[in-house]
mmCIF file of C-alpha atoms in Angstrom:
data_model
loop_
_atom_site.group_PDB
_atom_site.id
_atom_site.type_symbol
_atom_site.label_atom_id
_atom_site.label_comp_id
_atom_site.label_asym_id
_atom_site.label_seq_id
_atom_site.Cartn_x
_atom_site.Cartn_y
_atom_site.Cartn_z
ATOM 1 C CA MET A 65 116.684 106.443 143.303
ATOM 2 C CA ILE A 66 113.159 107.929 142.560
ATOM 3 C CA ALA A 67 112.926 111.341 145.185
ATOM 4 C CA ALA A 68 109.027 112.242 143.849
ATOM 5 C CA PHE A 69 106.867 112.648 140.890
ATOM 6 C CA ILE A 70 105.844 115.860 139.436
ATOM 7 C CA ASP A 71 101.984 115.775 138.537
ATOM 8 C CA SER A 72 100.465 119.209 139.326
ATOM 9 C CA ASN A 73 96.789 117.472 138.167
ATOM 10 C CA LYS A 74 97.675 114.523 141.202
ATOM 11 C CA CYS A 75 99.407 116.470 144.001
ATOM 12 C CA GLY A 76 99.142 115.454 147.676
ATOM 13 C CA GLU A 77 98.274 111.430 145.849
ATOM 14 C CA SER A 78 101.091 109.154 145.876
ATOM 15 C CA TYR A 79 101.882 106.437 142.905
ATOM 16 C CA LEU A 80 103.917 103.593 143.860
ATOM 17 C CA GLY A 81 105.024 104.639 147.602
ATOM 18 C CA LYS A 82 106.741 107.979 146.563
ATOM 19 C CA LYS A 83 104.942 111.595 146.880
ATOM 20 C CA VAL A 84 103.223 113.822 143.509
ATOM 21 C CA ILE A 85 104.454 116.910 143.742
ATOM 22 C CA ASP A 86 103.336 120.299 141.820
ATOM 23 C CA PHE A 87 106.353 122.235 139.310
ATOM 24 C CA GLN A 88 106.490 124.694 142.109
ATOM 25 C CA GLU A 89 107.491 122.052 145.190
ATOM 26 C CA TYR A 90 110.007 120.821 142.971
ATOM 27 C CA LEU A 91 111.626 124.370 142.688
ATOM 28 C CA GLU A 92 111.294 124.743 146.144
ATOM 29 C CA HIS A 93 112.692 121.986 147.233
ATOM 30 C CA TYR A 94 113.744 118.694 145.174
ATOM 31 C CA SER A 95 115.928 121.345 142.617
ATOM 32 C CA ASP A 96 119.133 119.253 142.673
ATOM 33 C CA TYR A 97 117.349 116.163 141.304
ATOM 34 C CA PHE A 98 117.408 115.045 137.747
ATOM 35 C CA ILE A 99 113.186 115.067 136.475
ATOM 36 C CA LEU A 100 113.276 111.973 134.744
ATOM 37 C CA ILE A 101 110.363 113.303 131.350
ATOM 38 C CA THR A 102 108.258 110.454 129.970
ATOM 39 C CA PRO A 103 108.147 110.370 126.212
ATOM 40 C CA LEU A 104 104.221 112.345 126.494
ATOM 41 C CA LYS A 105 104.236 115.744 125.991
ATOM 42 C CA SER A 106 107.408 115.782 127.029
ATOM 43 C CA GLN A 107 108.866 118.536 124.088
ATOM 44 C CA GLU A 108 106.525 120.963 125.882
ATOM 45 C CA ILE A 109 107.878 119.805 129.470
ATOM 46 C CA VAL A 110 111.157 120.565 127.897
ATOM 47 C CA GLN A 111 109.983 124.338 126.645
ATOM 48 C CA LYS A 112 108.729 124.520 130.252
ATOM 49 C CA LEU A 113 111.819 123.484 132.000
ATOM 50 C CA GLU A 114 114.497 125.413 130.545
ATOM 51 C CA ASP A 115 112.060 128.989 129.910
ATOM 52 C CA ALA A 116 112.324 128.248 133.698
ATOM 53 C CA GLY A 117 116.055 127.865 133.388
ATOM 54 C CA ILE A 118 116.096 124.427 134.503
ATOM 55 C CA TYR A 119 118.709 121.615 132.444
ATOM 56 C CA TRP A 120 119.034 118.838 135.222
ATOM 57 C CA TYR A 121 116.904 116.060 133.472
ATOM 58 C CA TRP A 122 116.690 113.124 131.410
ATOM 59 C CA ASP A 123 114.071 113.700 128.354
ATOM 60 C CA MET A 124 113.280 109.279 127.117
ATOM 61 C CA ARG A 125 112.335 110.284 123.805
ATOM 62 C CA ASP A 126 116.905 110.370 124.270
ATOM 63 C CA CYS A 127 116.190 106.799 125.258
ATOM 64 C CA PRO A 128 115.890 103.579 122.726
ATOM 65 C CA SER A 129 112.988 101.456 121.695
ATOM 66 C CA GLU A 130 113.334 98.881 124.760
ATOM 67 C CA LEU A 131 113.351 102.115 127.185
ATOM 68 C CA GLN A 132 110.660 104.391 126.142
ATOM 69 C CA GLY A 133 107.395 102.117 127.025
ATOM 70 C CA VAL A 134 107.387 101.310 123.000
ATOM 71 C CA ALA A 135 108.749 98.010 121.673
ATOM 72 C CA GLU A 136 109.089 95.060 125.188
ATOM 73 C CA TYR A 137 112.166 93.154 125.052
ATOM 74 C CA PRO A 138 112.061 90.384 128.586
ATOM 75 C CA GLY A 139 115.411 90.694 129.204
ATOM 76 C CA PHE A 140 116.818 93.523 128.740
ATOM 77 C CA ALA A 141 119.083 94.457 131.570
ATOM 78 C CA GLU A 142 120.887 90.515 131.358
ATOM 79 C CA LYS A 143 121.485 91.518 127.399
ATOM 80 C CA ILE A 144 123.199 94.076 128.834
ATOM 81 C CA GLN A 145 125.295 93.090 131.146
ATOM 82 C CA SER A 146 126.328 90.235 128.412
ATOM 83 C CA TYR A 147 128.679 92.660 127.157
ATOM 84 C CA ASN A 148 130.449 92.784 129.789
ATOM 85 C CA LYS A 149 133.756 90.214 128.362
ATOM 86 C CA GLY A 150 136.449 91.979 130.613
ATOM 87 C CA ARG A 151 137.621 94.317 128.910
ATOM 88 C CA ARG A 152 138.252 98.539 129.280
ATOM 89 C CA TYR A 153 134.813 99.819 128.275
ATOM 90 C CA GLY A 154 133.655 103.351 127.595
ATOM 91 C CA VAL A 155 130.054 104.609 127.410
ATOM 92 C CA TYR A 156 130.175 107.112 124.893
ATOM 93 C CA GLY A 157 126.611 109.405 126.021
ATOM 94 C CA THR A 158 125.345 111.963 128.611
ATOM 95 C CA ASN A 159 121.473 110.650 128.016
ATOM 96 C CA PHE A 160 119.340 108.849 130.543
ATOM 97 C CA TYR A 161 120.146 105.204 129.484
ATOM 98 C CA SER A 162 123.559 106.260 128.827
ATOM 99 C CA LEU A 163 124.106 106.193 133.021
ATOM 100 C CA TYR A 164 122.018 102.882 133.051
ATOM 101 C CA PHE A 165 123.925 101.472 131.067
ATOM 102 C CA TYR A 166 126.727 102.194 132.412
ATOM 103 C CA ASP A 167 124.983 101.089 135.839
ATOM 104 C CA LEU A 168 124.590 97.309 134.334
ATOM 105 C CA LEU A 169 128.482 97.178 133.034
ATOM 106 C CA TYR A 170 129.275 98.304 136.982
ATOM 107 C CA LYS A 171 127.442 95.841 138.637
ATOM 108 C CA SER A 172 128.324 93.166 136.472
ATOM 109 C CA GLY A 173 131.559 93.582 136.864
ATOM 110 C CA CYS A 174 133.261 95.152 135.806
ATOM 111 C CA ALA A 175 136.143 98.179 136.783
ATOM 112 C CA ASP A 176 137.343 100.024 133.594
ATOM 113 C CA LEU A 177 134.428 102.346 132.803
ATOM 114 C CA TYR A 178 135.023 105.880 131.658
ATOM 115 C CA LEU A 179 131.618 107.735 130.797
ATOM 116 C CA ILE A 180 132.959 109.789 128.112
ATOM 117 C CA PRO A 181 130.837 113.017 126.945
ATOM 118 C CA GLU A 182 129.715 114.151 124.451
ATOM 119 C CA GLU A 183 131.765 116.913 122.723
ATOM 120 C CA ASN A 184 129.828 119.936 123.283
ATOM 121 C CA THR A 185 128.422 119.115 126.169
ATOM 122 C CA ASP A 186 127.941 121.140 128.627
ATOM 123 C CA SER A 187 130.684 120.467 131.599
ATOM 124 C CA GLY A 188 128.823 121.721 134.222
ATOM 125 C CA LYS A 189 126.321 118.622 132.957
ATOM 126 C CA VAL A 190 129.102 116.252 133.778
ATOM 127 C CA LYS A 191 129.634 118.111 136.854
ATOM 128 C CA LYS A 192 126.423 117.085 138.478
ATOM 129 C CA ILE A 193 126.778 113.429 136.701
ATOM 130 C CA VAL A 194 130.508 112.928 138.678
ATOM 131 C CA ALA A 195 127.963 114.657 142.064
ATOM 132 C CA SER A 196 124.875 112.609 141.656
ATOM 133 C CA TYR A 197 125.118 109.766 140.202
ATOM 134 C CA GLU A 198 128.215 107.157 143.072
ATOM 135 C CA ASN A 199 130.931 105.218 141.087
ATOM 136 C CA VAL A 200 131.029 107.669 137.394
ATOM 137 C CA LYS A 201 134.369 108.503 136.116
ATOM 138 C CA THR A 202 134.418 110.512 133.427
ATOM 139 C CA ILE A 203 137.023 110.606 130.974
ATOM 140 C CA PRO A 204 136.633 113.586 128.115
ATOM 141 C CA SER A 205 136.372 112.705 124.557
ATOM 142 C CA SER A 206 139.958 113.291 123.028
ATOM 143 C CA ASN A 207 141.937 110.863 125.158
ATOM 144 C CA TRP A 208 140.435 107.523 124.957
ATOM 145 C CA LYS A 209 143.106 104.676 123.671
ATOM 146 C CA ASN A 210 145.075 105.378 127.181
ATOM 147 C CA TYR A 211 141.953 104.145 129.675
ATOM 148 C CA ILE A 212 139.724 101.676 126.421
ATOM 149 C CA ASP A 213 139.443 99.611 124.321
ATOM 150 C CA GLU A 214 136.421 99.861 123.123
ATOM 151 C CA VAL A 215 133.127 101.714 123.050
ATOM 152 C CA TYR A 216 129.934 101.617 123.278
ATOM 153 C CA VAL A 217 127.836 104.583 122.120
ATOM 154 C CA THR A 218 124.344 105.302 124.019
ATOM 155 C CA VAL A 219 122.689 107.932 121.953
ATOM 156 C CA ASP A 220 121.543 108.201 118.655
ATOM 157 C CA MET A 221 124.305 109.114 116.922
ATOM 158 C CA ARG A 222 123.854 107.673 112.809
ATOM 159 C CA ASP A 223 127.675 107.483 111.497
ATOM 160 C CA ILE A 224 129.973 106.430 114.833
ATOM 161 C CA GLY A 225 132.833 105.556 112.796
ATOM 162 C CA LYS A 226 134.323 108.838 113.140
ATOM 163 C CA LEU A 227 134.756 108.219 116.864
ATOM 164 C CA THR A 228 136.476 105.522 115.801
ATOM 165 C CA GLU A 229 138.879 106.909 113.156
ATOM 166 C CA GLN A 230 139.534 109.079 115.970
ATOM 167 C CA GLN A 231 141.340 107.525 118.593
ATOM 168 C CA ASN A 232 141.190 104.538 116.827
ATOM 169 C CA VAL A 233 139.733 102.922 119.542
ATOM 170 C CA PRO A 234 136.329 99.757 118.417
ATOM 171 C CA VAL A 235 133.416 101.488 118.324
ATOM 172 C CA LYS A 236 129.690 99.636 118.473
ATOM 173 C CA ASN A 237 126.109 101.166 118.070
ATOM 174 C CA MET A 238 124.240 100.267 121.811
ATOM 175 C CA PHE A 239 121.789 102.387 121.042
ATOM 176 C CA ASP A 240 119.668 101.096 117.527
ATOM 177 C CA PHE A 241 119.499 97.008 118.185
ATOM 178 C CA SER A 242 116.950 96.327 115.459
ATOM 179 C CA HIS A 243 120.007 94.961 113.817
ATOM 180 C CA VAL A 244 121.126 93.882 116.433
ATOM 181 C CA PHE A 245 119.165 91.676 119.086
ATOM 182 C CA SER A 246 118.213 88.063 116.862
ATOM 183 C CA GLU A 247 114.794 88.524 118.088
ATOM 184 C CA TYR A 248 113.401 90.511 116.742
ATOM 185 C CA LYS A 249 114.679 89.575 112.797
ATOM 186 C CA ASN A 250 111.618 87.733 110.707
ATOM 187 C CA GLU A 251 112.459 86.032 107.780
ATOM 188 C CA LYS A 252 109.710 85.261 107.001
ATOM 189 C CA ILE A 253 109.244 88.642 105.088
ATOM 190 C CA ALA A 254 112.102 87.959 103.066
ATOM 191 C CA GLN A 255 109.590 86.139 100.486
ATOM 192 C CA LEU A 256 108.254 89.880 99.717
ATOM 193 C CA LYS A 257 111.025 91.322 98.775
ATOM 194 C CA ASP A 258 110.898 93.498 95.406
ATOM 195 C CA ARG A 259 107.193 91.391 94.584
ATOM 196 C CA ASN A 260 106.659 94.306 93.226
ATOM 197 C CA ALA A 261 109.326 95.864 91.513
ATOM 198 C CA GLY A 262 108.861 99.149 89.147
ATOM 199 C CA GLU A 263 105.359 99.042 90.263
ATOM 200 C CA ARG A 264 102.815 101.853 91.330
ATOM 201 C CA CYS A 265 100.523 101.920 95.026
ATOM 202 C CA PHE A 266 98.486 104.233 96.565
ATOM 203 C CA ILE A 267 98.968 104.680 100.618
ATOM 204 C CA VAL A 268 95.131 104.994 102.167
ATOM 205 C CA ALA A 269 95.765 106.622 105.718
ATOM 206 C CA THR A 270 92.230 107.581 107.290
ATOM 207 C CA GLY A 271 91.868 111.127 106.993
ATOM 208 C CA PRO A 272 88.890 113.351 106.731
ATOM 209 C CA SER A 273 89.609 113.461 103.300
ATOM 210 C CA LEU A 274 89.309 110.511 102.452
ATOM 211 C CA LYS A 275 86.184 109.547 100.067
ATOM 212 C CA MET A 276 84.779 106.069 99.354
ATOM 213 C CA GLU A 277 84.281 107.031 96.196
ATOM 214 C CA ASP A 278 87.791 107.149 95.384
ATOM 215 C CA LEU A 279 88.593 104.019 97.197
ATOM 216 C CA ASP A 280 85.965 102.367 94.506
ATOM 217 C CA ARG A 281 87.860 104.509 91.928
ATOM 218 C CA LEU A 282 90.652 102.540 92.963
ATOM 219 C CA LYS A 283 89.457 99.403 92.259
ATOM 220 C CA GLN A 284 87.904 99.747 89.038
ATOM 221 C CA GLN A 285 91.612 100.969 88.629
ATOM 222 C CA GLY A 286 93.148 97.643 89.841
ATOM 223 C CA GLU A 287 95.598 99.534 91.432
ATOM 224 C CA TYR A 288 97.699 98.709 93.911
ATOM 225 C CA SER A 289 96.793 99.855 97.998
ATOM 226 C CA ILE A 290 98.509 99.719 101.103
ATOM 227 C CA SER A 291 95.909 100.524 104.020
ATOM 228 C CA VAL A 292 96.571 101.273 107.613
ATOM 229 C CA ASN A 293 94.816 101.136 111.475
ATOM 230 C CA ARG A 294 90.662 101.076 111.374
ATOM 231 C CA ILE A 295 90.520 100.852 107.764
ATOM 232 C CA TYR A 296 88.425 98.758 108.280
ATOM 233 C CA LEU A 297 85.567 100.894 109.087
ATOM 234 C CA ALA A 298 85.181 101.558 105.629
ATOM 235 C CA PHE A 299 84.340 98.671 104.554
ATOM 236 C CA GLU A 300 80.977 98.176 104.751
ATOM 237 C CA LYS A 301 80.864 101.301 102.352
ATOM 238 C CA THR A 302 83.240 99.781 99.445
ATOM 239 C CA ASP A 303 83.809 97.324 97.960
ATOM 240 C CA TRP A 304 87.650 98.110 97.424
ATOM 241 C CA ARG A 305 89.505 96.380 99.869
ATOM 242 C CA PRO A 306 93.447 97.338 100.371
ATOM 243 C CA ASP A 307 96.425 94.456 98.972
ATOM 244 C CA TYR A 308 98.288 95.059 102.282
ATOM 245 C CA TYR A 309 97.785 96.494 105.154
ATOM 246 C CA VAL A 310 99.463 97.820 108.117
ATOM 247 C CA VAL A 311 99.083 98.737 111.966
ATOM 248 C CA CYS A 312 101.937 99.255 114.246
ATOM 249 C CA ASP A 313 100.161 101.651 117.498
ATOM 250 C CA VAL A 314 99.721 99.459 120.540
ATOM 251 C CA ASN A 315 96.760 100.543 121.205
ATOM 252 C CA CYS A 316 95.307 100.377 117.947
ATOM 253 C CA ILE A 317 96.101 96.798 117.329
ATOM 254 C CA GLN A 318 95.127 95.593 121.928
ATOM 255 C CA GLU A 319 91.795 97.331 120.516
ATOM 256 C CA SER A 320 90.815 95.291 117.256
ATOM 257 C CA VAL A 321 92.660 92.615 117.980
ATOM 258 C CA GLU A 322 89.618 90.588 116.325
ATOM 259 C CA GLU A 323 88.540 92.806 113.347
ATOM 260 C CA ILE A 324 92.098 93.455 112.583
ATOM 261 C CA LYS A 325 92.205 89.332 111.959
ATOM 262 C CA GLN A 326 89.408 89.281 110.889
ATOM 263 C CA ILE A 327 90.119 91.244 107.999
ATOM 264 C CA LYS A 328 90.460 89.298 104.087
ATOM 265 C CA GLY A 329 92.214 89.556 100.935
ATOM 266 C CA PRO A 330 95.135 91.641 101.974
ATOM 267 C CA ILE A 331 98.664 90.194 103.142
ATOM 268 C CA LYS A 332 99.082 92.407 106.989
ATOM 269 C CA PHE A 333 102.150 92.717 108.126
ATOM 270 C CA VAL A 334 101.813 93.996 112.070
ATOM 271 C CA SER A 335 104.311 94.652 114.472
ATOM 272 C CA ASP A 336 105.427 93.488 117.602
ATOM 273 C CA LEU A 337 104.405 96.428 120.244
ATOM 274 C CA TYR A 338 101.262 94.023 121.363
ATOM 275 C CA PRO A 339 103.099 90.667 122.054
ATOM 276 C CA VAL A 340 99.347 88.776 122.528
ATOM 277 C CA PHE A 341 98.224 89.511 119.131
ATOM 278 C CA TRP A 342 101.129 86.688 118.328
ATOM 279 C CA GLU A 343 99.597 84.477 121.027
ATOM 280 C CA ASN A 344 96.607 82.524 118.467
ATOM 281 C CA ASN A 345 94.512 82.617 115.909
ATOM 282 C CA VAL A 346 97.504 84.262 113.155
ATOM 283 C CA SER A 347 96.522 83.694 109.897
ATOM 284 C CA ASP A 348 99.232 82.852 107.412
ATOM 285 C CA ASP A 349 98.821 86.140 105.409
ATOM 286 C CA THR A 350 99.969 87.783 108.603
ATOM 287 C CA TYR A 351 104.208 89.060 109.625
ATOM 288 C CA ARG A 352 104.996 90.757 112.541
ATOM 289 C CA TYR A 353 107.919 93.413 111.629
ATOM 290 C CA HIS A 354 109.399 95.514 114.649
ATOM 291 C CA PHE A 355 108.552 98.368 115.256
ATOM 292 C CA HIS A 356 111.839 101.237 116.482
ATOM 293 C CA LEU A 357 110.775 104.431 117.868
ATOM 294 C CA SER A 358 113.208 106.569 115.837
ATOM 295 C CA PHE A 359 112.451 109.868 117.144
ATOM 296 C CA SER A 360 115.047 112.636 117.221
ATOM 297 C CA ARG A 361 115.392 116.060 118.723
ATOM 298 C CA ASN A 362 117.585 117.275 116.339
ATOM 299 C CA GLU A 363 117.978 114.673 113.258
ATOM 300 C CA LEU A 364 115.670 112.797 110.904
ATOM 301 C CA PRO A 365 114.287 109.391 112.035
ATOM 302 C CA ASP A 366 115.662 106.611 110.151
ATOM 303 C CA PHE A 367 114.649 104.512 107.182
ATOM 304 C CA CYS A 368 115.228 101.090 107.067
ATOM 305 C CA ASP A 369 114.176 99.146 103.134
ATOM 306 C CA ASP A 370 114.929 94.881 104.491
ATOM 307 C CA LEU A 371 111.706 95.504 106.039
ATOM 308 C CA GLU A 372 113.468 91.492 107.785
ATOM 309 C CA TYR A 373 114.526 93.960 110.146
ATOM 310 C CA GLY A 374 111.772 96.533 110.992
ATOM 311 C CA VAL A 375 111.225 100.010 110.343
ATOM 312 C CA TYR A 376 111.876 102.954 111.943
ATOM 313 C CA GLY A 377 108.941 104.985 113.383
ATOM 314 C CA CYS A 378 107.967 108.444 114.111
ATOM 315 C CA GLY A 379 104.984 109.450 114.574
ATOM 316 C CA THR A 380 102.765 108.287 112.121
ATOM 317 C CA VAL A 381 102.308 104.847 110.398
ATOM 318 C CA THR A 382 102.314 106.525 106.723
ATOM 319 C CA TYR A 383 106.088 105.803 107.410
ATOM 320 C CA ASP A 384 105.379 102.619 108.400
ATOM 321 C CA ALA A 385 104.276 101.878 105.121
ATOM 322 C CA ILE A 386 106.126 104.195 102.903
ATOM 323 C CA GLN A 387 108.955 101.955 104.761
ATOM 324 C CA ILE A 388 107.398 98.733 103.829
ATOM 325 C CA ALA A 389 106.460 99.715 100.502
ATOM 326 C CA VAL A 390 109.945 99.955 99.079
ATOM 327 C CA TYR A 391 110.649 96.935 100.100
ATOM 328 C CA LEU A 392 107.870 95.564 98.130
ATOM 329 C CA GLY A 393 110.095 97.529 95.312
ATOM 330 C CA PHE A 394 107.623 100.224 94.221
ATOM 331 C CA LYS A 395 108.585 102.645 92.391
ATOM 332 C CA GLU A 396 106.096 105.221 92.116
ATOM 333 C CA ILE A 397 103.468 105.868 95.655
ATOM 334 C CA TYR A 398 100.922 108.350 96.194
ATOM 335 C CA LEU A 399 99.299 109.506 99.524
ATOM 336 C CA LEU A 400 95.244 109.710 99.945
ATOM 337 C CA GLY A 401 93.939 110.126 103.158
ATOM 338 C CA VAL A 402 97.000 111.771 104.776
ATOM 339 C CA ASP A 403 95.707 115.338 106.059
ATOM 340 C CA PHE A 404 98.432 115.642 108.445
ATOM 341 C CA SER A 405 96.256 118.436 109.572
ATOM 342 C CA PHE A 406 94.565 117.166 114.125
ATOM 343 C CA SER A 407 92.510 118.714 116.198
ATOM 344 C CA LYS A 408 94.207 119.402 119.609
ATOM 345 C CA ASP A 409 91.188 116.680 120.719
ATOM 346 C CA TYR A 410 92.657 113.376 118.916
ATOM 347 C CA LYS A 411 89.864 111.661 118.693
ATOM 348 C CA ASP A 412 88.124 114.516 118.107
ATOM 349 C CA LYS A 413 85.238 113.047 115.511
ATOM 350 C CA SER A 414 86.592 115.643 112.581
ATOM 351 C CA ASN A 415 90.075 113.448 112.679
ATOM 352 C CA HIS A 416 89.465 110.777 110.748
ATOM 353 C CA PHE A 417 87.237 110.084 107.573
ATOM 354 C CA VAL A 418 84.068 108.410 109.696
ATOM 355 C CA GLU A 419 82.972 109.809 113.293
ATOM 356 C CA ASN A 420 83.090 106.551 115.072
ATOM 357 C CA TYR A 421 86.960 106.018 114.322
ATOM 358 C CA TYR A 422 87.006 105.953 118.441
ATOM 359 C CA ASN A 423 84.932 104.510 120.933
ATOM 360 C CA LYS A 424 85.060 106.752 124.022
ATOM 361 C CA ASN A 425 87.527 103.752 126.389
ATOM 362 C CA SER A 426 90.285 103.875 123.399
ATOM 363 C CA LYS A 427 93.129 105.533 123.876
ATOM 364 C CA THR A 428 95.589 107.152 121.617
ATOM 365 C CA THR A 429 99.023 107.618 121.302
ATOM 366 C CA VAL A 430 99.563 111.166 121.476
ATOM 367 C CA VAL A 431 102.724 112.812 118.890
ATOM 368 C CA THR A 432 102.751 116.096 117.697
ATOM 369 C CA GLU A 433 102.774 117.658 113.616
ATOM 370 C CA ASN A 434 106.544 117.406 114.415
ATOM 371 C CA GLU A 435 108.012 114.436 114.420
ATOM 372 C CA GLN A 436 105.473 113.366 111.838
ATOM 373 C CA LEU A 437 107.165 115.944 109.485
ATOM 374 C CA LYS A 438 110.505 114.477 110.360
ATOM 375 C CA ALA A 439 109.136 111.221 108.912
ATOM 376 C CA TYR A 440 107.810 112.101 106.312
ATOM 377 C CA GLN A 441 110.955 114.522 105.201
ATOM 378 C CA LYS A 442 113.394 111.512 105.562
ATOM 379 C CA ALA A 443 111.657 109.574 103.656
ATOM 380 C CA LYS A 444 111.240 112.295 100.885
ATOM 381 C CA GLN A 445 115.144 112.758 101.031
ATOM 382 C CA TYR A 446 115.994 108.576 100.805
ATOM 383 C CA ALA A 447 113.069 108.203 97.547
ATOM 384 C CA GLU A 448 114.879 110.659 96.064
ATOM 385 C CA THR A 449 118.288 109.690 96.829
ATOM 386 C CA HIS A 450 116.684 105.819 95.466
ATOM 387 C CA GLY A 451 114.782 106.568 92.170
ATOM 388 C CA ILE A 452 112.154 106.349 93.498
ATOM 389 C CA LYS A 453 109.154 109.201 93.503
ATOM 390 C CA ILE A 454 105.984 110.572 96.008
ATOM 391 C CA TYR A 455 103.825 111.643 95.695
ATOM 392 C CA ASN A 456 100.674 114.383 97.468
ATOM 393 C CA ALA A 457 96.816 113.165 96.226
ATOM 394 C CA THR A 458 94.845 113.977 99.350
ATOM 395 C CA ARG A 459 92.643 116.264 98.634
ATOM 396 C CA GLY A 460 93.427 118.950 100.786
ATOM 397 C CA GLY A 461 94.917 118.633 104.194
ATOM 398 C CA LYS A 462 98.347 120.616 105.329
ATOM 399 C CA LEU A 463 101.453 118.284 104.108
ATOM 400 C CA GLU A 464 103.909 120.029 101.934
ATOM 401 C CA VAL A 465 106.832 118.578 101.922
ATOM 402 C CA PHE A 466 105.941 115.958 98.531
ATOM 403 C CA GLU A 467 105.563 117.259 94.981
ATOM 404 C CA ARG A 468 101.312 117.793 95.157
ATOM 405 C CA VAL A 469 99.131 115.629 92.263
ATOM 406 C CA ASP A 470 95.092 115.962 91.903
ATOM 407 C CA PHE A 471 93.740 112.295 92.441
ATOM 408 C CA ASP A 472 91.258 112.735 89.506
ATOM 409 C CA SER A 473 93.884 114.151 86.680
ATOM 410 C CA LEU A 474 95.675 110.530 87.646
ATOM 411 C CA PHE A 475 93.528 108.811 85.839
ATOM 412 C CA GLU A 476 92.198 109.332 81.540
ATOM 413 C CA LYS A 477 89.629 107.272 80.572
ATOM 414 C CA GLY A 478 89.957 104.707 82.609
ATOM 415 C CA GLU A 479 93.110 104.717 83.091
ATOM 416 C CA LEU A 480 95.963 106.191 85.219
ATOM 417 C CA LYS A 481 98.448 108.317 83.028
#
């Protein structure tokens, strides 16, 4: 049950029939309640809470895409309840999604149900959960097999196999549904697998360092390129066109539906975050891909090399483009226009290669450089273990994860070295 909303800018108002309070009022009258933190600026909010000695909170970054308002999956709750097969279940995790998952199974008639705290979970938090949530029973992670037949993992845990080894109980990943829900898979994409095997490409982002003459040069040299978002704003200034186009952000898609559909030439990859886009007049060269948010406070994001199931998103469409480039078979990838430097106002004219990149009514998805940094670090990690080279050919900028190369030096007498 929601007791109130915390928003110092709207204190005294009401929202969805509930009172809006400021942080001080929470401390004085509501401190026994857990705080549910929106993914928007959650890092900043978490820091403020912990500085105030408050640890009773749920961070929505710890939930799967389906609960973060990023992806849309009608019937998600019913799908979870379908996993009640009348056995004894353990729900592994102590985040908000763990409690949500537990509650859905309980309401579906599951009587033998236990919450399993992760190792090293604060015992005070566990006691608080039991005291605050009716019907929740817990068992320690060291004593499963006498109580349960199967474990559902509800945290972003990459190696769930070790849980099976510990207790010899079947374990199922119920956090990442990208390979579970058949609706997410797009078999049409399979025809593009390794389409450019062994080739090299340029991923052209939209940072302020991007120069039209560099795009002209890519065209002159016949280089493969992948570009993103509102790159179509450059088309009136250059004859260059990317071979592939990628867009994932729901706001960008929503505000640019017609512009995206009118792009001619490149194969287009458009995420499934804005279903309206797919309702009519979608060309055959446009491919829907599933976007699975892979933010994690403690780990690098996942990397998907099977585009049929989508990509893992982490703060930048460039990460989507890298995963797509790998699926297409490119073995040498150059980043261009990836400045990795933003003013605090994301719509500031200095953030992109044209001043009119956004209009006054544009909405933007707020991300942090830390989230983007994790994406680039994971891309580098994956590339190094799979025989792929990624270089940063951006003119300037602050991205130092990848080996830098001078864009001009890549060309010698009209040909790539």
